[in-house]
Amino acid sequence: MSLDNNNNATELPSPYLLFVGDVVEPGFAKTAFGLRDWAADKCIGEYACDPAAVRTGLPQLSPADAAARGAKAMVIAVANRGGVIPPHWRPALIEALAAGLDLIAGMHSRLTDVPGLAQAAQDHGRRLFDVRTPPAGLPIATGRKRSGKRLLTVGTDCALGKKYTALALADAFAARGVAVDFRASGQTGIMIAGGGIPMDSIVSDFEAGAAESLSPDAAPDHWDVIEGQGSLLHPAYAAVSLGLLHGSQPDVFVVCHEPGRAHLLGVPDYGVPTVEEIVDLTIALGRRTNPAIRCAGFAYNTAALDADAAAALMARDAERLGLPVADPIRRGAAFDQLVASCLGVP
Amino acid sequence: MSLDNNNNATELPSPYLLFVGDVVEPGFAKTAFGLRDWAADKCIGEYACDPAAVRTGLPQLSPADAAARGAKAMVIAVANRGGVIPPHWRPALIEALAAGLDLIAGMHSRLTDVPGLAQAAQDHGRRLFDVRTPPAGLPIATGRKRSGKRLLTVGTDCALGKKYTALALADAFAARGVAVDFRASGQTGIMIAGGGIPMDSIVSDFEAGAAESLSPDAAPDHWDVIEGQGSLLHPAYAAVSLGLLHGSQPDVFVVCHEPGRAHLLGVPDYGVPTVEEIVDLTIALGRRTNPAIRCAGFAYNTAALDADAAAALMARDAERLGLPVADPIRRGAAFDQLVASCLGVP
């Protein structure tokens, strides 16, 4: 996988040193684990400012040692509550700049808002990348059909595996010898891919245009596997989902779902829609920019179930829905069927 | 009609002096005519910098005379191709600031980008309002059901009467003694209402939240009539339309349509969807935040037809669709039926 040169998408310097700060809660280090698991070739080591911090298993390196081994940037690979960069991380960030590394962050608070950091970057001739800051000059969508094939992961809610599913499918496509690019639409995905567009940070008028820029014309047998965002039935984020759907003009989509999740994450008054509702709406809206759109199957996040219960549930739902249902983390035969269904091969 | 105090919506100083510059093409003076027709109580006069400029019929006043009659701001009420503010308008803009008027503009180029204007405003203690600049601090949508009743105009395309229809319905509601506010979601509407939110300029993650802010909790029998934007089946702007739909949580919607328009404006490869498609999608998506959502009827823009042909077409479509079809410019009995259908009264 690689990210083609694309004037409208952010491109990040790598390889990375992963900064884990003093974060001890693994749930707040998802970016670090995601980068380790999905961008191993981009990760040279980890750097903590507290010995109790989470461990990724990568070599522990100082910024100077990482730079000597070829690192080009230090990524803030952890978050803390509120998404702010605390003042006591500042010395470590400046140490990285002094060692010749650029800084990359995807938090709500920006690197350029940390007092003194912009000046330190300038003094050391380094750059600050806030991956939530969208690229300039995004176009209004044209709706013109682009060459190449596209897959989009969609969902019944946020945070149930749309990025993971897209990465797993792109990997499986590549393993079958298919030319494929993973296209990242959120901050962690952008760090993994080394580029992409933060779709939730785009001005609405340009949302579909940004999605068009994210997956440009490609060879006829090339696949872009695009990370989805939100849900068409999410009361806050559906605008992001629809702009991404229209601009991606996917040939194929996979619906991501977490069985047993009763309510939308953080929106207790809203139940999770059924996968059938999402299939119907995705086709009704998506066929506007790609009349050939089809659902290839379902990616279930079954982390809450044991292996037997998960397998039984997915087999039952595959029978009912008439399409493959697989957990991209558990893999197995069902996942192979999902991959084949996406590619339209036996 | 009035705009309630609302922390998240722009509020503009009025009454206005309308600046028409040296624009001679009436098509580029739509804001001036819209303000004259729909905000007559806010318009004190017009000011041109060329005797050949379009006339609104309002008194011709210098900024100083307008200020003496109570004007609080001069509105740039014309556009030229490209939406830029040409350098030769600058003396007139500075004259207005010197006369004690604030400046209001809704063009793509901003008042603050005109060289010297920010300094002149500061020197004279005046303010510059770019109504396309969204208010700060917009929230993420909660999906919480708000009190009061809401109507949203939706459309099969852009630029076919969603603002006009909303204004005409709000006027008709008021004429029946119904408590009503027109809620503006685009730049001309915002100038007419004296406030509102430019929905196409909002970062997508906040689109539905901005719509929630636009029509806050109100008395149970109060109506907000909300100006729609774009179309759920527009390949570029559907994200704006869906965020506005979810956040507005309308009880009632009216579909705006121009019979005979073959293709989307500016998107020749895309046909105009049917009104039935828009009804079905608006209900399928809108019932997520308001399960009681219903279509009250259709507002046709029949400017291209003569009166008899328009009446025959609308009668035929009303029969087929089972709901009132009216042209809010032609009015008549069909429009009264549309108003009654919106209010749910005989």
PDB file of N, CA, C and O in Angstrom, chain A residues 110-143:
ATOM      1  N   ARG A 110      -4.125  22.198  19.079  1.00  0.00           N
ATOM      2  CA  ARG A 110      -3.145  22.176  18.008  1.00  0.00           C
ATOM      3  C   ARG A 110      -1.733  22.420  18.505  1.00  0.00           C
ATOM      4  O   ARG A 110      -1.524  23.151  19.462  1.00  0.00           O
ATOM      5  N   LEU A 111      -0.788  21.842  17.807  1.00  0.00           N
ATOM      6  CA  LEU A 111       0.615  22.070  18.124  1.00  0.00           C
ATOM      7  C   LEU A 111       0.943  23.550  18.096  1.00  0.00           C
ATOM      8  O   LEU A 111       1.697  24.049  18.938  1.00  0.00           O
ATOM      9  N   THR A 112       0.360  24.258  17.122  1.00  0.00           N
ATOM     10  CA  THR A 112       0.668  25.685  17.004  1.00  0.00           C
ATOM     11  C   THR A 112       0.098  26.498  18.165  1.00  0.00           C
ATOM     12  O   THR A 112       0.457  27.662  18.331  1.00  0.00           O
ATOM     13  N   ASP A 113      -0.805  25.874  18.964  1.00  0.00           N
ATOM     14  CA  ASP A 113      -1.352  26.580  20.125  1.00  0.00           C
ATOM     15  C   ASP A 113      -0.529  26.348  21.392  1.00  0.00           C
ATOM     16  O   ASP A 113      -0.802  26.962  22.428  1.00  0.00           O
ATOM     17  N   VAL A 114       0.450  25.443  21.343  1.00  0.00           N
ATOM     18  CA  VAL A 114       1.297  25.205  22.514  1.00  0.00           C
ATOM     19  C   VAL A 114       2.315  26.340  22.593  1.00  0.00           C
ATOM     20  O   VAL A 114       3.086  26.543  21.652  1.00  0.00           O
ATOM     21  N   PRO A 115       2.312  27.102  23.709  1.00  0.00           N
ATOM     22  CA  PRO A 115       3.193  28.279  23.782  1.00  0.00           C
ATOM     23  C   PRO A 115       4.651  27.914  23.508  1.00  0.00           C
ATOM     24  O   PRO A 115       5.174  26.948  24.059  1.00  0.00           O
ATOM     25  N   GLY A 116       5.266  28.654  22.624  1.00  0.00           N
ATOM     26  CA  GLY A 116       6.687  28.482  22.348  1.00  0.00           C
ATOM     27  C   GLY A 116       7.019  27.437  21.295  1.00  0.00           C
ATOM     28  O   GLY A 116       8.146  27.406  20.789  1.00  0.00           O
ATOM     29  N   LEU A 117       6.046  26.577  20.946  1.00  0.00           N
ATOM     30  CA  LEU A 117       6.379  25.459  20.055  1.00  0.00           C
ATOM     31  C   LEU A 117       6.632  25.926  18.622  1.00  0.00           C
ATOM     32  O   LEU A 117       7.566  25.448  17.962  1.00  0.00           O
ATOM     33  N   ALA A 118       5.816  26.867  18.150  1.00  0.00           N
ATOM     34  CA  ALA A 118       6.013  27.360  16.787  1.00  0.00           C
ATOM     35  C   ALA A 118       7.384  28.023  16.663  1.00  0.00           C
ATOM     36  O   ALA A 118       8.104  27.825  15.679  1.00  0.00           O
ATOM     37  N   GLN A 119       7.755  28.788  17.697  1.00  0.00           N
ATOM     38  CA  GLN A 119       9.067  29.451  17.679  1.00  0.00           C
ATOM     39  C   GLN A 119      10.190  28.421  17.693  1.00  0.00           C
ATOM     40  O   GLN A 119      11.162  28.534  16.935  1.00  0.00           O
ATOM     41  N   ALA A 120      10.047  27.390  18.546  1.00  0.00           N
ATOM     42  CA  ALA A 120      11.081  26.346  18.631  1.00  0.00           C
ATOM     43  C   ALA A 120      11.212  25.626  17.295  1.00  0.00           C
ATOM     44  O   ALA A 120      12.326  25.329  16.850  1.00  0.00           O
ATOM     45  N   ALA A 121      10.073  25.365  16.633  1.00  0.00           N
ATOM     46  CA  ALA A 121      10.122  24.699  15.324  1.00  0.00           C
ATOM     47  C   ALA A 121      10.880  25.567  14.328  1.00  0.00           C
ATOM     48  O   ALA A 121      11.723  25.092  13.563  1.00  0.00           O
ATOM     49  N   GLN A 122      10.570  26.866  14.370  1.00  0.00           N
ATOM     50  CA  GLN A 122      11.244  27.776  13.440  1.00  0.00           C
ATOM     51  C   GLN A 122      12.750  27.838  13.719  1.00  0.00           C
ATOM     52  O   GLN A 122      13.566  27.766  12.794  1.00  0.00           O
ATOM     53  N   ASP A 123      13.100  27.899  15.005  1.00  0.00           N
ATOM     54  CA  ASP A 123      14.520  27.964  15.379  1.00  0.00           C
ATOM     55  C   ASP A 123      15.288  26.744  14.875  1.00  0.00           C
ATOM     56  O   ASP A 123      16.452  26.851  14.488  1.00  0.00           O
ATOM     57  N   HIS A 124      14.622  25.584  14.905  1.00  0.00           N
ATOM     58  CA  HIS A 124      15.315  24.349  14.519  1.00  0.00           C
ATOM     59  C   HIS A 124      15.029  23.955  13.069  1.00  0.00           C
ATOM     60  O   HIS A 124      15.443  22.878  12.633  1.00  0.00           O
ATOM     61  N   GLY A 125      14.293  24.797  12.345  1.00  0.00           N
ATOM     62  CA  GLY A 125      14.006  24.492  10.947  1.00  0.00           C
ATOM     63  C   GLY A 125      13.117  23.266  10.769  1.00  0.00           C
ATOM     64  O   GLY A 125      13.241  22.538   9.786  1.00  0.00           O
ATOM     65  N   ARG A 126      12.229  23.028  11.724  1.00  0.00           N
ATOM     66  CA  ARG A 126      11.339  21.866  11.649  1.00  0.00           C
ATOM     67  C   ARG A 126       9.895  22.306  11.406  1.00  0.00           C
ATOM     68  O   ARG A 126       9.565  23.489  11.512  1.00  0.00           O
ATOM     69  N   ARG A 127       9.017  21.325  11.085  1.00  0.00           N
ATOM     70  CA  ARG A 127       7.615  21.616  10.784  1.00  0.00           C
ATOM     71  C   ARG A 127       6.671  20.995  11.810  1.00  0.00           C
ATOM     72  O   ARG A 127       6.990  19.950  12.401  1.00  0.00           O
ATOM     73  N   LEU A 128       5.509  21.619  11.989  1.00  0.00           N
ATOM     74  CA  LEU A 128       4.453  21.103  12.877  1.00  0.00           C
ATOM     75  C   LEU A 128       3.274  20.675  12.004  1.00  0.00           C
ATOM     76  O   LEU A 128       2.770  21.478  11.219  1.00  0.00           O
ATOM     77  N   PHE A 129       2.845  19.426  12.141  1.00  0.00           N
ATOM     78  CA  PHE A 129       1.706  18.917  11.365  1.00  0.00           C
ATOM     79  C   PHE A 129       0.534  18.627  12.296  1.00  0.00           C
ATOM     80  O   PHE A 129       0.620  17.719  13.126  1.00  0.00           O
ATOM     81  N   ASP A 130      -0.533  19.395  12.148  1.00  0.00           N
ATOM     82  CA  ASP A 130      -1.779  19.089  12.860  1.00  0.00           C
ATOM     83  C   ASP A 130      -2.683  18.384  11.858  1.00  0.00           C
ATOM     84  O   ASP A 130      -3.246  19.032  10.967  1.00  0.00           O
ATOM     85  N   VAL A 131      -2.833  17.070  11.967  1.00  0.00           N
ATOM     86  CA  VAL A 131      -3.515  16.341  10.895  1.00  0.00           C
ATOM     87  C   VAL A 131      -5.018  16.612  10.872  1.00  0.00           C
ATOM     88  O   VAL A 131      -5.684  16.249   9.914  1.00  0.00           O
ATOM     89  N   ARG A 132      -5.535  17.268  11.908  1.00  0.00           N
ATOM     90  CA  ARG A 132      -6.945  17.672  11.838  1.00  0.00           C
ATOM     91  C   ARG A 132      -7.139  18.968  11.054  1.00  0.00           C
ATOM     92  O   ARG A 132      -8.266  19.394  10.844  1.00  0.00           O
ATOM     93  N   THR A 133      -6.054  19.634  10.700  1.00  0.00           N
ATOM     94  CA  THR A 133      -6.170  20.853   9.896  1.00  0.00           C
ATOM     95  C   THR A 133      -6.280  20.451   8.433  1.00  0.00           C
ATOM     96  O   THR A 133      -5.390  19.811   7.899  1.00  0.00           O
ATOM     97  N   PRO A 134      -7.402  20.785   7.784  1.00  0.00           N
ATOM     98  CA  PRO A 134      -7.576  20.321   6.405  1.00  0.00           C
ATOM     99  C   PRO A 134      -6.641  21.030   5.446  1.00  0.00           C
ATOM    100  O   PRO A 134      -6.198  22.148   5.702  1.00  0.00           O
ATOM    101  N   PRO A 135      -6.321  20.368   4.327  1.00  0.00           N
ATOM    102  CA  PRO A 135      -5.503  21.020   3.305  1.00  0.00           C
ATOM    103  C   PRO A 135      -6.237  22.216   2.719  1.00  0.00           C
ATOM    104  O   PRO A 135      -7.462  22.282   2.731  1.00  0.00           O
ATOM    105  N   ALA A 136      -5.489  23.178   2.194  1.00  0.00           N
ATOM    106  CA  ALA A 136      -6.095  24.363   1.576  1.00  0.00           C
ATOM    107  C   ALA A 136      -6.517  24.046   0.146  1.00  0.00           C
ATOM    108  O   ALA A 136      -6.038  23.083  -0.457  1.00  0.00           O
ATOM    109  N   GLY A 137      -7.424  24.834  -0.388  1.00  0.00           N
ATOM    110  CA  GLY A 137      -7.746  24.758  -1.806  1.00  0.00           C
ATOM    111  C   GLY A 137      -8.592  23.573  -2.213  1.00  0.00           C
ATOM    112  O   GLY A 137      -8.586  23.168  -3.372  1.00  0.00           O
ATOM    113  N   LEU A 138      -9.357  23.009  -1.273  1.00  0.00           N
ATOM    114  CA  LEU A 138     -10.245  21.898  -1.645  1.00  0.00           C
ATOM    115  C   LEU A 138     -11.318  22.401  -2.610  1.00  0.00           C
ATOM    116  O   LEU A 138     -11.821  23.515  -2.462  1.00  0.00           O
ATOM    117  N   PRO A 139     -11.703  21.577  -3.598  1.00  0.00           N
ATOM    118  CA  PRO A 139     -12.687  22.014  -4.593  1.00  0.00           C
ATOM    119  C   PRO A 139     -14.119  21.676  -4.167  1.00  0.00           C
ATOM    120  O   PRO A 139     -14.350  20.839  -3.296  1.00  0.00           O
ATOM    121  N   ILE A 140     -15.086  22.336  -4.804  1.00  0.00           N
ATOM    122  CA  ILE A 140     -16.486  21.905  -4.765  1.00  0.00           C
ATOM    123  C   ILE A 140     -16.578  20.625  -5.609  1.00  0.00           C
ATOM    124  O   ILE A 140     -15.946  20.524  -6.656  1.00  0.00           O
ATOM    125  N   ALA A 141     -17.350  19.646  -5.148  1.00  0.00           N
ATOM    126  CA  ALA A 141     -17.466  18.384  -5.895  1.00  0.00           C
ATOM    127  C   ALA A 141     -18.081  18.632  -7.272  1.00  0.00           C
ATOM    128  O   ALA A 141     -18.941  19.498  -7.438  1.00  0.00           O
ATOM    129  N   THR A 142     -17.617  17.829  -8.240  1.00  0.00           N
ATOM    130  CA  THR A 142     -18.179  17.911  -9.593  1.00  0.00           C
ATOM    131  C   THR A 142     -19.144  16.764  -9.880  1.00  0.00           C
ATOM    132  O   THR A 142     -19.946  16.848 -10.799  1.00  0.00           O
ATOM    133  N   GLY A 143     -19.041  15.667  -9.118  1.00  0.00           N
ATOM    134  CA  GLY A 143     -19.848  14.494  -9.407  1.00  0.00           C
ATOM    135  C   GLY A 143     -19.354  13.683 -10.592  1.00  0.00           C
ATOM    136  O   GLY A 143     -19.934  12.644 -10.922  1.00  0.00           O
TER     137      GLY A 143
END
